[in-house]
PDB file of C-alpha atoms in Angstrom:
ATOM      1  CA  TRP A   9     -29.414  47.984 183.907  1.00  0.00           C
ATOM      2  CA  ASN A  10     -25.644  48.248 183.565  1.00  0.00           C
ATOM      3  CA  PHE A  11     -25.241  46.075 186.686  1.00  0.00           C
ATOM      4  CA  VAL A  12     -27.671  43.472 185.304  1.00  0.00           C
ATOM      5  CA  TYR A  13     -25.921  43.332 181.935  1.00  0.00           C
ATOM      6  CA  ALA A  14     -22.507  43.070 183.581  1.00  0.00           C
ATOM      7  CA  ASN A  15     -23.417  40.530 186.285  1.00  0.00           C
ATOM      8  CA  GLY A  16     -26.527  38.737 185.026  1.00  0.00           C
ATOM      9  CA  ALA A  17     -26.709  35.315 183.459  1.00  0.00           C
ATOM     10  CA  ALA A  18     -29.029  34.019 180.776  1.00  0.00           C
ATOM     11  CA  ARG A  19     -29.712  30.440 179.832  1.00  0.00           C
ATOM     12  CA  THR A  20     -32.115  28.623 177.607  1.00  0.00           C
ATOM     13  CA  ASP A  21     -33.832  25.353 178.457  1.00  0.00           C
ATOM     14  CA  ASP A  22     -35.886  23.914 175.606  1.00  0.00           C
ATOM     15  CA  SER A  23     -37.387  21.076 177.642  1.00  0.00           C
ATOM     16  CA  LEU A  24     -41.163  20.905 177.372  1.00  0.00           C
ATOM     17  CA  THR A  25     -41.459  20.626 181.155  1.00  0.00           C
ATOM     18  CA  THR A  26     -39.900  24.036 181.858  1.00  0.00           C
ATOM     19  CA  ASP A  27     -42.502  26.050 179.977  1.00  0.00           C
ATOM     20  CA  TYR A  28     -46.269  26.144 179.926  1.00  0.00           C
ATOM     21  CA  SER A  29     -49.220  28.102 178.664  1.00  0.00           C
ATOM     22  CA  LEU A  30     -52.077  28.553 181.083  1.00  0.00           C
ATOM     23  CA  ARG A  31     -55.633  29.823 180.886  1.00  0.00           C
ATOM     24  CA  GLU A  32     -57.375  30.265 184.212  1.00  0.00           C
ATOM     25  CA  ASP A  33     -61.010  31.356 184.278  1.00  0.00           C
ATOM     26  CA  VAL A  34     -62.939  32.285 187.425  1.00  0.00           C
ATOM     27  CA  PHE A  35     -66.697  32.691 187.564  1.00  0.00           C
ATOM     28  CA  ALA A  36     -68.145  34.160 190.753  1.00  0.00           C
ATOM     29  CA  ALA A  37     -71.630  34.982 192.022  1.00  0.00           C
ATOM     30  CA  HIS A  38     -72.551  36.638 195.296  1.00  0.00           C
ATOM     31  CA  SER A  39     -75.722  37.154 197.293  1.00  0.00           C
ATOM     32  CA  ALA A  40     -76.339  38.872 200.610  1.00  0.00           C
ATOM     33  CA  ILE A  41     -79.096  39.905 202.976  1.00  0.00           C
ATOM     34  CA  HIS A  42     -78.724  42.955 205.215  1.00  0.00           C
ATOM     35  CA  TYR A  43     -80.848  43.574 208.305  1.00  0.00           C
ATOM     36  CA  ALA A  44     -80.811  46.516 210.714  1.00  0.00           C
ATOM     37  CA  LYS A  45     -83.069  47.380 213.618  1.00  0.00           C
ATOM     38  CA  GLY A  46     -82.202  49.772 216.408  1.00  0.00           C
ATOM     39  CA  GLY A  47     -78.589  49.182 217.411  1.00  0.00           C
ATOM     40  CA  PHE A  48     -78.410  45.732 215.773  1.00  0.00           C
ATOM     41  CA  LYS A  49     -77.019  45.207 212.249  1.00  0.00           C
ATOM     42  CA  ALA A  50     -76.431  41.927 210.418  1.00  0.00           C
ATOM     43  CA  LEU A  51     -75.215  40.888 206.994  1.00  0.00           C
ATOM     44  CA  ILE A  52     -75.387  37.287 205.830  1.00  0.00           C
ATOM     45  CA  GLY A  53     -74.169  36.286 202.402  1.00  0.00           C
ATOM     46  CA  THR A  54     -72.362  33.748 200.328  1.00  0.00           C
ATOM     47  CA  ARG A  55     -70.090  33.767 197.316  1.00  0.00           C
ATOM     48  CA  PHE A  56     -69.661  30.877 194.907  1.00  0.00           C
ATOM     49  CA  GLU A  57     -66.473  30.664 192.855  1.00  0.00           C
ATOM     50  CA  ARG A  58     -65.840  28.216 190.028  1.00  0.00           C
ATOM     51  CA  THR A  59     -62.261  28.094 188.801  1.00  0.00           C
ATOM     52  CA  SER A  60     -61.036  26.213 185.742  1.00  0.00           C
ATOM     53  CA  ALA A  61     -57.453  25.939 184.547  1.00  0.00           C
ATOM     54  CA  ASN A  62     -56.230  24.556 181.213  1.00  0.00           C
ATOM     55  CA  THR A  63     -52.497  24.094 180.818  1.00  0.00           C
ATOM     56  CA  ASP A  64     -50.384  22.993 177.876  1.00  0.00           C
ATOM     57  CA  THR A  65     -46.985  21.811 179.064  1.00  0.00           C
ATOM     58  CA  GLY A  66     -44.712  18.805 178.700  1.00  0.00           C
ATOM     59  CA  GLN A  67     -44.016  15.470 180.276  1.00  0.00           C
ATOM     60  CA  VAL A  68     -40.707  13.619 180.165  1.00  0.00           C
ATOM     61  CA  VAL A  69     -41.012   9.847 180.560  1.00  0.00           C
ATOM     62  CA  SER A  70     -37.729   7.922 180.619  1.00  0.00           C
ATOM     63  CA  GLY A  71     -35.987  10.742 178.740  1.00  0.00           C
ATOM     64  CA  VAL A  72     -38.661  11.155 176.042  1.00  0.00           C
ATOM     65  CA  ASN A  73     -40.387  14.576 175.789  1.00  0.00           C
ATOM     66  CA  LYS A  74     -44.143  14.479 175.189  1.00  0.00           C
ATOM     67  CA  PRO A  75     -46.629  17.360 175.056  1.00  0.00           C
ATOM     68  CA  GLN A  76     -49.237  17.276 177.805  1.00  0.00           C
ATOM     69  CA  HIS A  77     -52.616  19.027 178.144  1.00  0.00           C
ATOM     70  CA  ARG A  78     -54.088  19.345 181.622  1.00  0.00           C
ATOM     71  CA  ALA A  79     -57.556  20.501 182.672  1.00  0.00           C
ATOM     72  CA  HIS A  80     -58.741  20.976 186.252  1.00  0.00           C
ATOM     73  CA  ALA A  81     -61.754  22.723 187.770  1.00  0.00           C
ATOM     74  CA  TYR A  82     -63.285  23.215 191.198  1.00  0.00           C
ATOM     75  CA  GLY A  83     -66.111  25.146 192.794  1.00  0.00           C
ATOM     76  CA  LYS A  84     -66.264  26.504 196.351  1.00  0.00           C
ATOM     77  CA  TRP A  85     -68.950  28.124 198.485  1.00  0.00           C
ATOM     78  CA  LEU A  86     -67.632  30.982 200.651  1.00  0.00           C
ATOM     79  CA  PRO A  87     -70.138  32.008 203.355  1.00  0.00           C
ATOM     80  CA  ASN A  88     -69.946  35.313 205.242  1.00  0.00           C
ATOM     81  CA  ALA A  89     -71.881  36.402 208.359  1.00  0.00           C
ATOM     82  CA  GLN A  90     -71.372  39.694 210.185  1.00  0.00           C
ATOM     83  CA  ALA A  91     -73.216  41.207 213.137  1.00  0.00           C
ATOM     84  CA  SER A  92     -72.784  44.272 215.298  1.00  0.00           C
ATOM     85  CA  TYR A  93     -74.663  45.676 218.258  1.00  0.00           C
ATOM     86  CA  ASP A  94     -74.473  49.208 219.621  1.00  0.00           C
ATOM     87  CA  VAL A  95     -74.567  48.715 223.388  1.00  0.00           C
ATOM     88  CA  SER A  96     -74.445  52.519 223.753  1.00  0.00           C
ATOM     89  CA  ALA A  97     -73.492  55.508 221.629  1.00  0.00           C
ATOM     90  CA  ARG A  98     -69.810  54.781 222.357  1.00  0.00           C
ATOM     91  CA  LEU A  99     -69.691  50.995 222.915  1.00  0.00           C
ATOM     92  CA  LYS A 100     -70.069  48.476 220.071  1.00  0.00           C
ATOM     93  CA  LEU A 101     -69.862  44.670 219.890  1.00  0.00           C
ATOM     94  CA  ARG A 102     -68.946  42.937 216.615  1.00  0.00           C
ATOM     95  CA  ALA A 103     -68.773  39.306 215.478  1.00  0.00           C
ATOM     96  CA  VAL A 104     -67.782  37.997 212.037  1.00  0.00           C
ATOM     97  CA  TYR A 105     -67.508  34.576 210.381  1.00  0.00           C
ATOM     98  CA  THR A 106     -65.989  34.278 206.889  1.00  0.00           C
ATOM     99  CA  ARG A 107     -64.584  31.626 204.610  1.00  0.00           C
ATOM    100  CA  THR A 108     -61.975  32.609 202.020  1.00  0.00           C
ATOM    101  CA  LEU A 109     -59.766  30.794 199.534  1.00  0.00           C
ATOM    102  CA  GLY A 110     -56.249  31.109 198.185  1.00  0.00           C
ATOM    103  CA  ARG A 111     -55.431  29.565 194.821  1.00  0.00           C
ATOM    104  CA  PRO A 112     -52.177  27.604 194.389  1.00  0.00           C
ATOM    105  CA  ASP A 113     -49.222  29.358 192.771  1.00  0.00           C
ATOM    106  CA  PHE A 114     -48.941  28.757 189.029  1.00  0.00           C
ATOM    107  CA  ALA A 115     -45.510  27.175 189.501  1.00  0.00           C
ATOM    108  CA  ASP A 116     -47.065  24.516 191.764  1.00  0.00           C
ATOM    109  CA  PHE A 117     -49.638  23.270 189.240  1.00  0.00           C
ATOM    110  CA  ALA A 118     -48.795  24.468 185.724  1.00  0.00           C
ATOM    111  CA  PRO A 119     -45.291  23.284 184.631  1.00  0.00           C
ATOM    112  CA  GLY A 120     -44.837  19.706 183.469  1.00  0.00           C
ATOM    113  CA  THR A 121     -43.530  16.524 185.052  1.00  0.00           C
ATOM    114  CA  THR A 122     -40.580  14.201 184.658  1.00  0.00           C
ATOM    115  CA  THR A 123     -41.093  10.487 185.267  1.00  0.00           C
ATOM    116  CA  THR A 124     -38.113   8.205 185.911  1.00  0.00           C
ATOM    117  CA  PHE A 125     -37.474   4.909 187.652  1.00  0.00           C
ATOM    118  CA  ASP A 126     -35.060   4.255 190.502  1.00  0.00           C
ATOM    119  CA  ALA A 127     -32.680   1.256 190.720  1.00  0.00           C
ATOM    120  CA  ASN A 128     -35.502  -0.904 192.135  1.00  0.00           C
ATOM    121  CA  GLY A 129     -37.912   0.006 189.336  1.00  0.00           C
ATOM    122  CA  VAL A 130     -40.002   2.310 191.535  1.00  0.00           C
ATOM    123  CA  THR A 131     -41.647   5.123 189.554  1.00  0.00           C
ATOM    124  CA  LEU A 132     -40.498   8.622 190.540  1.00  0.00           C
ATOM    125  CA  VAL A 133     -42.593  11.586 189.377  1.00  0.00           C
ATOM    126  CA  ARG A 134     -41.108  15.070 189.802  1.00  0.00           C
ATOM    127  CA  GLY A 135     -42.816  18.299 188.874  1.00  0.00           C
ATOM    128  CA  SER A 136     -46.045  20.125 189.484  1.00  0.00           C
ATOM    129  CA  ASN A 137     -49.453  18.806 190.515  1.00  0.00           C
ATOM    130  CA  PRO A 138     -52.244  19.845 188.121  1.00  0.00           C
ATOM    131  CA  ASP A 139     -54.967  18.679 190.535  1.00  0.00           C
ATOM    132  CA  LEU A 140     -54.176  21.039 193.418  1.00  0.00           C
ATOM    133  CA  GLU A 141     -57.232  22.490 195.117  1.00  0.00           C
ATOM    134  CA  PRO A 142     -57.204  25.923 196.760  1.00  0.00           C
ATOM    135  CA  ARG A 143     -56.352  26.341 200.399  1.00  0.00           C
ATOM    136  CA  LEU A 144     -59.350  27.409 202.464  1.00  0.00           C
ATOM    137  CA  SER A 145     -59.426  29.691 205.465  1.00  0.00           C
ATOM    138  CA  THR A 146     -62.263  29.712 207.983  1.00  0.00           C
ATOM    139  CA  ASN A 147     -62.093  32.925 210.007  1.00  0.00           C
ATOM    140  CA  TYR A 148     -63.701  34.020 213.278  1.00  0.00           C
ATOM    141  CA  ASP A 149     -63.540  37.588 214.612  1.00  0.00           C
ATOM    142  CA  ALA A 150     -65.035  39.184 217.710  1.00  0.00           C
ATOM    143  CA  SER A 151     -64.416  42.669 219.040  1.00  0.00           C
ATOM    144  CA  LEU A 152     -65.462  45.136 221.680  1.00  0.00           C
ATOM    145  CA  GLU A 153     -64.988  48.762 220.579  1.00  0.00           C
ATOM    146  CA  TYR A 154     -65.196  51.927 222.644  1.00  0.00           C
ATOM    147  CA  TYR A 155     -65.330  55.162 220.643  1.00  0.00           C
ATOM    148  CA  LEU A 156     -63.648  58.241 222.117  1.00  0.00           C
ATOM    149  CA  ASP A 157     -64.107  61.841 220.940  1.00  0.00           C
ATOM    150  CA  SER A 158     -60.996  61.481 218.748  1.00  0.00           C
ATOM    151  CA  GLY A 159     -60.194  57.770 218.394  1.00  0.00           C
ATOM    152  CA  LEU A 160     -61.202  54.389 219.732  1.00  0.00           C
ATOM    153  CA  ILE A 161     -60.118  51.633 222.079  1.00  0.00           C
ATOM    154  CA  SER A 162     -60.615  48.119 220.726  1.00  0.00           C
ATOM    155  CA  LEU A 163     -60.198  44.643 222.143  1.00  0.00           C
ATOM    156  CA  ALA A 164     -60.455  41.910 219.521  1.00  0.00           C
ATOM    157  CA  LEU A 165     -60.033  38.158 219.161  1.00  0.00           C
ATOM    158  CA  PHE A 166     -59.295  36.422 215.873  1.00  0.00           C
ATOM    159  CA  ARG A 167     -59.014  32.772 214.874  1.00  0.00           C
ATOM    160  CA  LYS A 168     -58.081  31.342 211.472  1.00  0.00           C
ATOM    161  CA  GLU A 169     -58.298  27.670 210.496  1.00  0.00           C
ATOM    162  CA  LEU A 170     -56.450  26.685 207.301  1.00  0.00           C
ATOM    163  CA  THR A 171     -57.209  23.532 205.315  1.00  0.00           C
ATOM    164  CA  GLY A 172     -55.773  22.299 202.027  1.00  0.00           C
ATOM    165  CA  GLU A 173     -52.416  24.022 202.484  1.00  0.00           C
ATOM    166  CA  THR A 174     -49.887  23.212 199.755  1.00  0.00           C
ATOM    167  CA  PHE A 175     -46.111  23.404 199.933  1.00  0.00           C
ATOM    168  CA  SER A 176     -43.089  22.505 197.869  1.00  0.00           C
TER     169      SER A 176
END
């Protein structure tokens, strides 16, 4: 703490666009079916997530600060299928398909915006995007596993496809 007090810096910025209050609510429901017979096992399911975000922040238009309320919501289905087969007591095959999501960082959608105009009168908007959707990942896994007396040998393949990626 002594180092922070001696070398740190503090500043205050009262602009409405640098602060925000955020309420994010997520509702989720899941269902799955499991099946097993002999050396075959399968699980098939899905998850539904509904996310809503309400933000109070600010907007600066041509130098004038204005309060701004933003509301955004989305719902996504996230399927999941897994299967395995015991070829023998020591050899197992597995395959998995999943879909997952990653929500945007708060800093990318919650703080406010500043709107100005360039020399040609073109509108320039700087700040966050309150309508960002989550990035989605579709995942494929397959493996061949051989179980030893004290360990295992595994050969696996994995593929991930990302959509809706956001960046600053």
